[in-house]
Coordinates of C-alpha atoms in Angstrom, one line a residue:
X16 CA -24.5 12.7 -31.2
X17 CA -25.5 10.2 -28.3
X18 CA -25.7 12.0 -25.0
X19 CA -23.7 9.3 -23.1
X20 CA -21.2 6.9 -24.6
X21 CA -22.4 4.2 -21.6
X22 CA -25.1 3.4 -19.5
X23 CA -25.1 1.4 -16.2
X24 CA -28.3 0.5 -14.9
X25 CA -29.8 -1.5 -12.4
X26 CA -27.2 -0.6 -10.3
X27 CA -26.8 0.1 -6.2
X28 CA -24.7 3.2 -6.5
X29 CA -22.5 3.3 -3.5
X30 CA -20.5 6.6 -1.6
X31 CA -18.9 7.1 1.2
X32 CA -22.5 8.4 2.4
X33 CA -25.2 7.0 0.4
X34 CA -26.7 3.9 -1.4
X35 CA -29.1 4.5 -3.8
X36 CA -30.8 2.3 -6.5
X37 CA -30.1 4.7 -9.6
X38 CA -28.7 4.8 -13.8
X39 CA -24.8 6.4 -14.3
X40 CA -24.5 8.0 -17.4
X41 CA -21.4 8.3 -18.5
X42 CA -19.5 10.7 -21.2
X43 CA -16.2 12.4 -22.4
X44 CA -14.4 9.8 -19.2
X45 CA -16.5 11.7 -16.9
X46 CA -19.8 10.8 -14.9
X47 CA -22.3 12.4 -16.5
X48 CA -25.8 12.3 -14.9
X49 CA -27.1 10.2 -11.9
X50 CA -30.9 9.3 -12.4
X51 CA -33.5 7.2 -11.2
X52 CA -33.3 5.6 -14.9
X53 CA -33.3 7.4 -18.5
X54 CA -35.4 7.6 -21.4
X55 CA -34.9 5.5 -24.2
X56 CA -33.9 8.2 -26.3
X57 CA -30.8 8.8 -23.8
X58 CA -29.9 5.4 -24.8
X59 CA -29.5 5.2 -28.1
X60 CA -25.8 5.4 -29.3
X61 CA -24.2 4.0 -25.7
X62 CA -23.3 0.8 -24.3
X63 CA -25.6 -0.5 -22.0
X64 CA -23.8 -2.1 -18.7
X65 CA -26.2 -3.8 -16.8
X66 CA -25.2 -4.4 -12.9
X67 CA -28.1 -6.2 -12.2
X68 CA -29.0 -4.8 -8.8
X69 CA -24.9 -5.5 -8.1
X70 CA -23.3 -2.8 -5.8
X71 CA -21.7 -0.1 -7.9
X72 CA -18.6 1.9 -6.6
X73 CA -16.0 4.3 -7.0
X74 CA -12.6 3.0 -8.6
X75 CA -10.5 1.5 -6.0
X76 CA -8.0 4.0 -4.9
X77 CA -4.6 1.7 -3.2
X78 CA -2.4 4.7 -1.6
X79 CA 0.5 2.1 -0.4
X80 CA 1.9 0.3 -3.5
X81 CA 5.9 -0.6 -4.2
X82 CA 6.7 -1.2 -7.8
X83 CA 10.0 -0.7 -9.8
X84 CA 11.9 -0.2 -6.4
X85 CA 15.2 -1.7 -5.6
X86 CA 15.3 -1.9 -1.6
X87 CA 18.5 -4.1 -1.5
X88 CA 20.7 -3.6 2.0
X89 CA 22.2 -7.2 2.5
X90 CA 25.8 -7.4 1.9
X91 CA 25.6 -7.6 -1.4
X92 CA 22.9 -6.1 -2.6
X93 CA 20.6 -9.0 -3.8
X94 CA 17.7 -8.6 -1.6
X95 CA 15.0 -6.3 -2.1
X96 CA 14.4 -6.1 -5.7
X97 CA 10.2 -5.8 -6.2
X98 CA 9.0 -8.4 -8.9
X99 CA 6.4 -5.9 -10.3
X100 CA 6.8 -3.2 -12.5
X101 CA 4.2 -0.6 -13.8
X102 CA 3.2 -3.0 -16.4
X103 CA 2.0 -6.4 -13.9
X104 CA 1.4 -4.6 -11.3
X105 CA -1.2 -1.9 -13.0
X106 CA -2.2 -5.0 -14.7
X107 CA -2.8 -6.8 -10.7
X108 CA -4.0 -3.5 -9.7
X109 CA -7.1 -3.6 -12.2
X110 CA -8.1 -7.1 -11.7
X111 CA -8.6 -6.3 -8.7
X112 CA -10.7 -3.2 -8.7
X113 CA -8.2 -0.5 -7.9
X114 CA -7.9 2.0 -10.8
X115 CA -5.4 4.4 -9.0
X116 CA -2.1 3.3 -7.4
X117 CA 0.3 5.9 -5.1
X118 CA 3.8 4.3 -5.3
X119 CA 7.0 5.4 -4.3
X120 CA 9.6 7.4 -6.0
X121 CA 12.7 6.4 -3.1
X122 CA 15.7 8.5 -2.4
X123 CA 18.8 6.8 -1.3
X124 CA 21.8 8.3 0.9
X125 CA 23.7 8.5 -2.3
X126 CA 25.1 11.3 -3.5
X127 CA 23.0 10.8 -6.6
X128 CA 20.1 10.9 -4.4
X129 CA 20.6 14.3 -3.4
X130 CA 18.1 15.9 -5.4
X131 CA 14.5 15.1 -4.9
X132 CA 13.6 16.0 -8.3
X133 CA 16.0 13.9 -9.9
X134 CA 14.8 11.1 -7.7
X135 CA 11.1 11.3 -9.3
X136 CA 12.5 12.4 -13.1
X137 CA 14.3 8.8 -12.8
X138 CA 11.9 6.7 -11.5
X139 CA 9.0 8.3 -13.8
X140 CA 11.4 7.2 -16.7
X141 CA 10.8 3.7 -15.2
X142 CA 6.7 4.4 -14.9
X143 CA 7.2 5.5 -18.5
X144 CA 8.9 2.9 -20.0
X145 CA 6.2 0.2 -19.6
X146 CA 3.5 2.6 -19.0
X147 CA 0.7 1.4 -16.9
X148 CA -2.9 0.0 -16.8
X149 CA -4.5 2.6 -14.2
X150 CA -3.8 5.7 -12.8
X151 CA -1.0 6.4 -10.6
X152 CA 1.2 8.8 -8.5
X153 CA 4.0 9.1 -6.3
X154 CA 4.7 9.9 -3.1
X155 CA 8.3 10.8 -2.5
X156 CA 10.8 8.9 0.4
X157 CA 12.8 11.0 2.2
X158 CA 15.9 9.7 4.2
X159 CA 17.9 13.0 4.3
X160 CA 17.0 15.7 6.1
X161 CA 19.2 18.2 4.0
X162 CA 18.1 22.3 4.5
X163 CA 18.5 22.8 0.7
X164 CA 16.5 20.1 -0.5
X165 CA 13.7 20.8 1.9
X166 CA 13.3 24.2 1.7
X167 CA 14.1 24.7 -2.5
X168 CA 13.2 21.1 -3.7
X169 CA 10.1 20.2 -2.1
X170 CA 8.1 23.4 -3.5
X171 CA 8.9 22.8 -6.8
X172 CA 7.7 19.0 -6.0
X173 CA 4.6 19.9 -5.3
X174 CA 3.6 22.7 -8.1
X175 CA 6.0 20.9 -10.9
X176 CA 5.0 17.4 -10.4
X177 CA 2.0 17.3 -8.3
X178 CA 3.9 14.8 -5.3
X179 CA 2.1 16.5 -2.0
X180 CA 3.2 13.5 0.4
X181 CA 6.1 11.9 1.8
X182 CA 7.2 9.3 3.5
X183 CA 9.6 8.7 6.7
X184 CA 10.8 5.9 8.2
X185 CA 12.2 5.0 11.7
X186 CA 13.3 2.0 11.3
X187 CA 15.8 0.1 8.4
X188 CA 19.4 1.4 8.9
X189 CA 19.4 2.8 5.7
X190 CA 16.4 4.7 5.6
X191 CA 15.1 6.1 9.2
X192 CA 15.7 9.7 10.4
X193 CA 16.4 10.5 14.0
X194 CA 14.2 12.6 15.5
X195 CA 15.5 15.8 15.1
X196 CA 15.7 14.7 11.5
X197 CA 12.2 13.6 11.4
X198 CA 11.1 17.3 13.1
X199 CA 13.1 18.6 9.9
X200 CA 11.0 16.9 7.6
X201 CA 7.9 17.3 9.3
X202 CA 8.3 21.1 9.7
X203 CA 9.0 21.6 5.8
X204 CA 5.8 19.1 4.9
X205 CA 3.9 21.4 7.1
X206 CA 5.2 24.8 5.6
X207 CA 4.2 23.2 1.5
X208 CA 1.1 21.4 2.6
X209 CA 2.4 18.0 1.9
X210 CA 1.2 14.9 3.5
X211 CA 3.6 13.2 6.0
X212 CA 3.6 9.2 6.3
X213 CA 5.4 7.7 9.2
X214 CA 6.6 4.3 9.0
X215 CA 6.6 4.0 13.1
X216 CA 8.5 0.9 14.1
X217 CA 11.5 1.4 16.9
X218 CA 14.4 0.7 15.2
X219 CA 16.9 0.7 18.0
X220 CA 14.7 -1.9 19.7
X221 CA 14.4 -4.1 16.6
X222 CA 17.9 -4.0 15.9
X223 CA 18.6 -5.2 19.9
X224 CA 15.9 -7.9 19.9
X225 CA 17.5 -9.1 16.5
X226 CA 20.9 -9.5 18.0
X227 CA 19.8 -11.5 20.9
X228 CA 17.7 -13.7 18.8
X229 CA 20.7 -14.3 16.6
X230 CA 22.8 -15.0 20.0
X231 CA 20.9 -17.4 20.9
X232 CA 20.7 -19.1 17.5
X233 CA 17.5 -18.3 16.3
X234 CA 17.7 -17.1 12.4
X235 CA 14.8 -18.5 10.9
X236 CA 12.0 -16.8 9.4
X237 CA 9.2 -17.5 12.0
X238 CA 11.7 -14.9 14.6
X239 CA 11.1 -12.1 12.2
X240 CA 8.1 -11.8 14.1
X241 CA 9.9 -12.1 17.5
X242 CA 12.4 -8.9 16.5
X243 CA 9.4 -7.0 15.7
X244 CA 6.5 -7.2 18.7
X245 CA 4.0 -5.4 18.7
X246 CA 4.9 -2.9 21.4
X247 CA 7.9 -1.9 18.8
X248 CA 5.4 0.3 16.9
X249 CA 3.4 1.1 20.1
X250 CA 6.7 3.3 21.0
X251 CA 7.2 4.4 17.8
X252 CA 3.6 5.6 17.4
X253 CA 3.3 7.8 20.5
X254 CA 7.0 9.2 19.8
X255 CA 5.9 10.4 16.3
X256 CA 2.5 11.3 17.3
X257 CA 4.2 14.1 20.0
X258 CA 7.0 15.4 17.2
X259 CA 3.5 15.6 15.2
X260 CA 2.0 18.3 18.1
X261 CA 5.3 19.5 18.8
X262 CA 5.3 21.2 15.5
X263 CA 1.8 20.7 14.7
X264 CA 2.2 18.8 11.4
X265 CA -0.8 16.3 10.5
X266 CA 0.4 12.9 9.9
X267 CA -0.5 9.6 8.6
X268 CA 0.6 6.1 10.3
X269 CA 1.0 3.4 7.3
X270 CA 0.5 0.0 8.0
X271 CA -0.6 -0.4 11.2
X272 CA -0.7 -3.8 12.2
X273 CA -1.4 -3.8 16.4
X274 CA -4.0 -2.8 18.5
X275 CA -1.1 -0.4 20.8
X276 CA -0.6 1.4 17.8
X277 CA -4.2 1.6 16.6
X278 CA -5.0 2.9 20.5
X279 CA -2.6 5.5 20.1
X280 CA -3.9 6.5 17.0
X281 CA -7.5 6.9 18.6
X282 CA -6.2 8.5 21.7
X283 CA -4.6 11.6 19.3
X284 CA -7.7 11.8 17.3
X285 CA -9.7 12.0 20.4
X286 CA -8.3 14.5 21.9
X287 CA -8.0 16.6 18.3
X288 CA -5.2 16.2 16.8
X289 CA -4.7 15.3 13.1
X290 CA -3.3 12.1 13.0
X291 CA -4.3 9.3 10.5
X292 CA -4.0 5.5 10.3
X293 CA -3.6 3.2 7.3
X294 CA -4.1 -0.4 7.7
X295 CA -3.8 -3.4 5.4
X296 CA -5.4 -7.0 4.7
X297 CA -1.9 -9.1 5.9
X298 CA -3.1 -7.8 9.7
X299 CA -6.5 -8.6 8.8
X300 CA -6.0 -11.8 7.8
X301 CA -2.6 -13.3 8.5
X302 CA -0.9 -14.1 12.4
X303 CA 2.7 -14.9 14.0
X304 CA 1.1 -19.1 12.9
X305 CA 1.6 -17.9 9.2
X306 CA 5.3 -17.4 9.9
X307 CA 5.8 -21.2 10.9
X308 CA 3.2 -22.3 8.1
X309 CA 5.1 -24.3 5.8
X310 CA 6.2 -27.6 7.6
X311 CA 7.7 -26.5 10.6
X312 CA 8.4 -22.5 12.4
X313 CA 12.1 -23.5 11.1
X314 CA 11.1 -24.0 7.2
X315 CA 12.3 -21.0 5.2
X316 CA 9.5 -21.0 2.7
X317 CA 7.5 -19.1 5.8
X318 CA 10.2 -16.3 4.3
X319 CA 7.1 -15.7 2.0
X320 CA 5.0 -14.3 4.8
X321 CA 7.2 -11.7 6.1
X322 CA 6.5 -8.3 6.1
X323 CA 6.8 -5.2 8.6
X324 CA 5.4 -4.9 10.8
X325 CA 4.5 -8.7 10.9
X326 CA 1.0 -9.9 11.6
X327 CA 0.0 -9.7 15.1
X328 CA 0.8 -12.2 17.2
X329 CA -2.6 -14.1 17.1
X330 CA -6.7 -13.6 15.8
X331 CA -7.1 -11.7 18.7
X332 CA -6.3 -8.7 17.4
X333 CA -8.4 -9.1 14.3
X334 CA -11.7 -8.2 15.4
X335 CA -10.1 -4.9 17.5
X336 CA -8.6 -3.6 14.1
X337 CA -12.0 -4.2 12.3
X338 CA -13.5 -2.1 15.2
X339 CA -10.9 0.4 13.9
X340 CA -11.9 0.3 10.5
X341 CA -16.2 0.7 11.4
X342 CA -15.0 3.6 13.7
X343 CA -13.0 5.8 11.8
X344 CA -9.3 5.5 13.6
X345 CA -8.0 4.1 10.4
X346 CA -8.9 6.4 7.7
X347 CA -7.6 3.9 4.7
X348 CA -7.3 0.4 3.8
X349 CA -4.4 -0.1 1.4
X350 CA -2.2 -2.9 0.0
X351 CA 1.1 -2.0 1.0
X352 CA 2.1 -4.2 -2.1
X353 CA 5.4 -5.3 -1.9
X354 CA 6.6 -7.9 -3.9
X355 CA 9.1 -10.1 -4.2
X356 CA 9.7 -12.9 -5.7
X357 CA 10.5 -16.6 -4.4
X358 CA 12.2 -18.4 -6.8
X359 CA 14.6 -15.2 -7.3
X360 CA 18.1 -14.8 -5.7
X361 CA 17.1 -10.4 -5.6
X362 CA 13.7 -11.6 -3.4
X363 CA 13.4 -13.6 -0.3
X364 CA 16.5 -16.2 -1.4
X365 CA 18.6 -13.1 -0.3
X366 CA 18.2 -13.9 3.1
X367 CA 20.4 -17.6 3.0
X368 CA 22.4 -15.7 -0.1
X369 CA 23.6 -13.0 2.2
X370 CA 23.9 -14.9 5.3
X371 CA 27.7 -16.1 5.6
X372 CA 26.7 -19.0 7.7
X373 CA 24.2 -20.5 5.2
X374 CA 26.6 -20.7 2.3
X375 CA 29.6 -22.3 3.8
X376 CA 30.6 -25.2 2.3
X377 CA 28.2 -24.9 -0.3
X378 CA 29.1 -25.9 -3.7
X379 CA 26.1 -23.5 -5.3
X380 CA 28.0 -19.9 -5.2
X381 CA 26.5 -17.4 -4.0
X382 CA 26.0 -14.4 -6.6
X383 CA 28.1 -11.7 -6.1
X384 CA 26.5 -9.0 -8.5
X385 CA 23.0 -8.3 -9.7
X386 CA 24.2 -9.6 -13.4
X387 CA 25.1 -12.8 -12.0
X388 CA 21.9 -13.2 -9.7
X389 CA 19.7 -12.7 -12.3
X390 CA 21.8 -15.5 -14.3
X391 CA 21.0 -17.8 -11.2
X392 CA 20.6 -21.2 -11.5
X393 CA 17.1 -21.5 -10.3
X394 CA 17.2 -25.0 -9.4
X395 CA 20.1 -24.6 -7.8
X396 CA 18.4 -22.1 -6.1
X397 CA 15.3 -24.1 -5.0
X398 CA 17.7 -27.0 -3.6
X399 CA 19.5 -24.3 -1.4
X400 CA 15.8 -22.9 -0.3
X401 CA 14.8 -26.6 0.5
X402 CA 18.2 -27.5 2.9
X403 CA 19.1 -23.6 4.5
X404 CA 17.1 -21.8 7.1
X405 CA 18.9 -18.5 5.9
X406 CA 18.3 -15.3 8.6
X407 CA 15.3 -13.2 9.0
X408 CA 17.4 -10.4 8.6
X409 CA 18.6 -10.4 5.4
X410 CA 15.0 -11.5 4.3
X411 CA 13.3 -8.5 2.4
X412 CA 9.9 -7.0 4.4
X413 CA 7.2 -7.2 1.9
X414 CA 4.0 -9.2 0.6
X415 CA 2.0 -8.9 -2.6
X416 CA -1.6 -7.7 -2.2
X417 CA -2.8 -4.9 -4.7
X418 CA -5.0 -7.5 -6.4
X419 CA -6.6 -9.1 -3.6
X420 CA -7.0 -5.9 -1.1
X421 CA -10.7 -5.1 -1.9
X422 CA -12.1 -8.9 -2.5
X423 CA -10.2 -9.7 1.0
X424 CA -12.0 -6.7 2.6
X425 CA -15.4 -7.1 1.1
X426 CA -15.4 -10.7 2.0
X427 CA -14.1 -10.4 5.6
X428 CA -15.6 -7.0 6.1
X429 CA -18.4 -6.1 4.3
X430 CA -20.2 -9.3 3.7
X431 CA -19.7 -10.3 7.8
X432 CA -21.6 -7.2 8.5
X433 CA -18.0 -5.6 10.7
X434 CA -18.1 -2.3 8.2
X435 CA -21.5 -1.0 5.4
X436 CA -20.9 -1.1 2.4
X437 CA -20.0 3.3 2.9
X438 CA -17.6 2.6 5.0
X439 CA -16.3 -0.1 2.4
X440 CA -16.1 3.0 -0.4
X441 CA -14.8 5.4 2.2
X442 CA -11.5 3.4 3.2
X443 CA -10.4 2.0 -0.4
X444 CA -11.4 4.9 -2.6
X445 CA -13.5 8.3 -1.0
X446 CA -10.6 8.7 1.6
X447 CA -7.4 8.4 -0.2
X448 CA -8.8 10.2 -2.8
X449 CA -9.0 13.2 0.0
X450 CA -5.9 12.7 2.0
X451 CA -4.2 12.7 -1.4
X452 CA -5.4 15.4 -3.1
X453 CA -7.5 13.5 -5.9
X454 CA -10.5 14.1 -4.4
X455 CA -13.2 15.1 -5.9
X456 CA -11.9 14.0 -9.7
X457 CA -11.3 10.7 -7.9
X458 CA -12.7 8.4 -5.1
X459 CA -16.5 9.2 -5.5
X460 CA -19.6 9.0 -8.0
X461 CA -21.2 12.6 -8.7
X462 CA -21.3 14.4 -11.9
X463 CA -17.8 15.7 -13.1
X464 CA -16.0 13.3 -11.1
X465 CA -13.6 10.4 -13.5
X466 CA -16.1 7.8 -14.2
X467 CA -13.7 5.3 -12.2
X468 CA -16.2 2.6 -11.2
X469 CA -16.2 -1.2 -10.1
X470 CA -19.3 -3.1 -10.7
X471 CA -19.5 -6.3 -8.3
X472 CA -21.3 -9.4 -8.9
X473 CA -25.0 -9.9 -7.8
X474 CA -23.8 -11.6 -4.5
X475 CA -26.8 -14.5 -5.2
X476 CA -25.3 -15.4 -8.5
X477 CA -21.6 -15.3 -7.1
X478 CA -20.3 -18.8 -6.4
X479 CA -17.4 -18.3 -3.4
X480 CA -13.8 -19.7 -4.4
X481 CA -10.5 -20.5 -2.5
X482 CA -8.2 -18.4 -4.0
X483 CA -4.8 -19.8 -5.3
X484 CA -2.1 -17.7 -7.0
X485 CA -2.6 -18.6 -10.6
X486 CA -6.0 -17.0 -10.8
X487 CA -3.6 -13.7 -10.1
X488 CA -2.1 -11.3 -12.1
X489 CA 1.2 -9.9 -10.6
X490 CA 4.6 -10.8 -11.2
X491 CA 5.0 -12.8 -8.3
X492 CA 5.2 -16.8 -7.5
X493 CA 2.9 -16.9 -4.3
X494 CA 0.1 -15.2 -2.4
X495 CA 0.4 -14.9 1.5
X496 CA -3.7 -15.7 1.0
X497 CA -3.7 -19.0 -0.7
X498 CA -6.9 -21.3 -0.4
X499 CA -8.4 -18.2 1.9
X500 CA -12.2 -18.0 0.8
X501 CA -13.0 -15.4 -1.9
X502 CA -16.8 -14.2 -1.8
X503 CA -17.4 -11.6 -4.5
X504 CA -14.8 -10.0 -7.0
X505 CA -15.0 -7.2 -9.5
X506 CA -17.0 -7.7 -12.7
X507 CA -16.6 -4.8 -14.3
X508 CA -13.6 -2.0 -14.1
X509 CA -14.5 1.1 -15.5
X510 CA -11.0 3.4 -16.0
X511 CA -12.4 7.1 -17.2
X512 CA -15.3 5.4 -18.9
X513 CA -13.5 2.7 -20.5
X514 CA -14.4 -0.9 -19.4
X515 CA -11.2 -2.1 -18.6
X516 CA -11.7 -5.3 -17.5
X517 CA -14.9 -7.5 -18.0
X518 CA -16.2 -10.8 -16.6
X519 CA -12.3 -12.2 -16.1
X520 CA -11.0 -10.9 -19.2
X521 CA -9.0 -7.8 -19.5
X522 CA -9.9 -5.4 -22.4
X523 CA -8.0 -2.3 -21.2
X524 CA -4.5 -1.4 -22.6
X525 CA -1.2 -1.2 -20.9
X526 CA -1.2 3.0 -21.3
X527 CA -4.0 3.1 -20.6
X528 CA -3.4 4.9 -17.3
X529 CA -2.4 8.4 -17.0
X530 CA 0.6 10.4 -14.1
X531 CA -1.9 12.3 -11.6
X532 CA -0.4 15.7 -10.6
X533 CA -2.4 16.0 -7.0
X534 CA -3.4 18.7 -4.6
X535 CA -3.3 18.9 -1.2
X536 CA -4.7 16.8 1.3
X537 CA -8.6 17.9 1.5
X538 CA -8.9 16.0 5.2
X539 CA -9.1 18.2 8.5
X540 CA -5.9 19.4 9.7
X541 CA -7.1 19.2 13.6
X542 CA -8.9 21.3 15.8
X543 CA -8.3 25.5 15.6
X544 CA -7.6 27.6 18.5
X545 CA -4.9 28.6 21.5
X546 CA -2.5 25.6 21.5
X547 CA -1.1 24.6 25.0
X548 CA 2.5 26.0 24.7
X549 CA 3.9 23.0 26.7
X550 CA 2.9 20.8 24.2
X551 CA 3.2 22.9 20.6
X552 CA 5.8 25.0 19.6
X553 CA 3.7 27.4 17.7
X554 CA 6.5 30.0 17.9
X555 CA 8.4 28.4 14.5
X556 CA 5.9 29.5 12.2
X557 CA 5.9 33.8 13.7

């Protein structure tokens, strides 16, 4: 029997704390041996991958990735459907180097939504009926803060199915908590050792700022990023980091996109306390200019660059952030994929569909069902996108992104010398793997551990490219990153020892990728000793 079914040599093995020039043998999905190289007799029986002195490193791991959710609030429910399910966007997901995806499993106010559990049983069924590429999981969104589902629900969560984090909002009418709410939530996570993720924009200011934009006439897309600046999530930040030491609950700040959030951030950790930051390529990469793009601020095809938080407001926030990445206030780089389509009446069209003013006098009728907008004539459609300026409101928050996170960030990061290439496995793969209890079957390279691997290109023999969306494998008509400079990109995509993806061509299968039932969160959970009883309420857990 051959001792490993494949070999990688020549490789620069890469962790979160080491590089070393060394062979992976790989066996039964697992990594097998680390060595300097291995005898020929070692060899005979496997497949020989060789990286040519390439950098070789643990799956990507994206832990903020939308698919098969419906997110539709506009009057009549068009908006908000994502493009990708778990069949194109596993698919984008590989492509790209990430082997594990953590998407979201969304309650609703509904009745139906009641039950946590019934929440994740449906939307596995929708997980199961493509299946997927890579690994995944779910996090759970919580937008009730009933005592039943909290204390009996959340439990079974976490042993039955494995989902140790959740998410909370405090903004979007139909999702955000108050804070007495959030305080609910946060003290249950706490008690069952279940990650907390805080969507921290001020939704009372956004939803002011939005009416006086719209009072003084000002609907297009390019004033989403006016509703939304950046001190908006500078509030909401330093109001969810003290319900965090209120009730000393470790929490993690998703997508944050400003330098007064990212401070806040740094402050906490600084003096202790166990708060983590996620941020993402858009605020890396895009600005408030991306929203007036396309023609003029007014044009609605800048609809395709909104997302919340938007950008910051200009470049000079860009270098800060990476600062935040080299330093260790943002503990991951994810995608926050969110997709949704252009030419579709359910994805950014919604936002002249459901706004009254657009579609008077229009002869094209507005859809007034998700039957009928799916039987939209799209070109139709594409005349109303060319002649209406719609209403930022109405547009759904969201960009695509799982394929392109890790090329963006080891173009723009890694090869620019503003994070090593450590830190590079540390925030896509070594550190989600640990706040999300994969970690160590996932999100490194050791012996026992998933033999998830990406295998780069010798950057010598890489010729750079401008990207453009048909080189892309999602289920969406655009990328925010068009003609943006690509300067290395996966070769090889190992899934549990299977090469998955090879030179451009894709030679894994569509269930392929297997549900991850995950631990708890392996990171610190702050400093020990006497908390200062005017800031903690240590009392609740006597």
């Amino acid at each position: 029997m051959p001792r490993f079914d494949t070999v990688i040599k020549n490789g620069k093995v890469v962790t979160a704390s080491d590089i070393t020039d060394c062979w992976i043998g790989i066996k039964d999905e697992k990594i097998h041996s680390l060595a300097a190289q291995f005898d020929e007799e070692d060899l005979i029986g496997a497949k020989i991958i060789d990286a040519e002195g390439a950098y070789v490193m643990p799956g990507g791991i994206d832990g903020h990735v939308h698919l098969c959710q419906d997110l539709k609030t506009g009057p009549h429910g068009l908006g908000g459907e994502c493009a990708d399910d778990f069949a194109t966007g596993s698919l984008s997901s590989l492509c790209g180097g990430t082997t594990t995806i953590l998407t979201f499993a969304t309650q609703t106010r509904s009745i139906e939504d009641k039950s946590l559990l019934g929440v994740v049983e449906r939307y596995n069924a929708r997980a199961e009926k493509t299946g997927s590429y890579v690994d995944y999981g779910y996090h759970i969104i919580i937008v009730r803060d009933d005592e039943d589902m909290l204390e009996e629900e959340l439990p079974r969560l976490r042993d039955e199915w494995g989902v140790t984090s959740c998410k909370v909002f405090m903004t979007y009418e139909s999702q955000r908590l108050k804070d007495r709410e959030l305080l609910d939530v946060m003290v249950a996570a706490r008690k069952n050792g279940i990650t907390t993720m805080v969507h921290a924009e001020n939704g009372d200011m956004i939803e002011w700022l939005t009416d006086k934009l719209e009072s003084k006439g000002m609907f297009a897309p390019y004033y989403h990023a006016l509703s939304r600046p950046p001190l908006v999530e500078g509030e909401a930040t330093n109001r969810a980091i003290a319900m965090s030491e209120l009730v000393q609950n470790p929490i993690l700040f998703v997508h944050v996109g400003s330098t007064l959030g990212m401070d806040n951030v740094r402050k906490a950790q600084t003096q202790g306390l166990p708060i983590y930051a996620e941020t993402c390529p858009q605020y890396l990469n895009l600005t408030w200019d991306d929203l007036r793009k396309f023609h003029s601020p007014t044009c609605f095809e800048n609809s395709k660059m909104i997302c919340s938080p938007p950008p910051p407001p200009d470049s000079s926030d860009r270098e800060a952030l990476y600062v935040g990445l080299h330093n260790g206030t943002f503990t991951i780089f994810s995608s926050d994929h969110c997709p949704f389509r252009y030419d579709s009446p359910t994805g950014k069209p919604s936002g002249i569909l459901e706004h009254p003013d657009s579609m008077e006098d229009e002869s094209f009728v507005a859809p007034t069902t998700l039957e009928e907008a799916h039987q939209c004539d799209k070109h139709a459609l594409a005349d109303l996108t060319d002649r209406k300026d719609g209403a930022f409101r109405f547009i759904p928050n969201g960009i695509p992104g799982v394929e392109t996170r890790m090329p963006l960030l080891y173009t723009g990061g890694l090869l620019e010398g503003r994070i090593t290439a450590q830190k590079f496995v540390e925030l896509t793969s070594t550190n989600p793997a640990k706040l999300y209890g994969l970690y160590p079957r996932k999100g490194t390279i050791q012996p026992g551990s998933d033999a998830d691997l990406v295998i780069w290109h010798p950057q010598d023999k890489f010729k750079p490219f401008q990207l453009t969306n048909s080189q892309l494998h999602h289920n969406v008509d655009y990328t925010p990153y068009e003609g943006q400079t690509i300067s290395n990109w996966p070769r090889y995509v190992f899934i549990r020892g299977q090469l998955s993806y090879s030179e451009g061509e894709v030679l894994g299968r569509l269930r392929d990728g297997k549900y991850l039932k995950r631990g708890s969160s392996a990171l610190s959970k702050g400093l020990p000793g006497k908390k200062d009883p005017r800031k903690v309420a240590s009392w609740l857990y006597d």
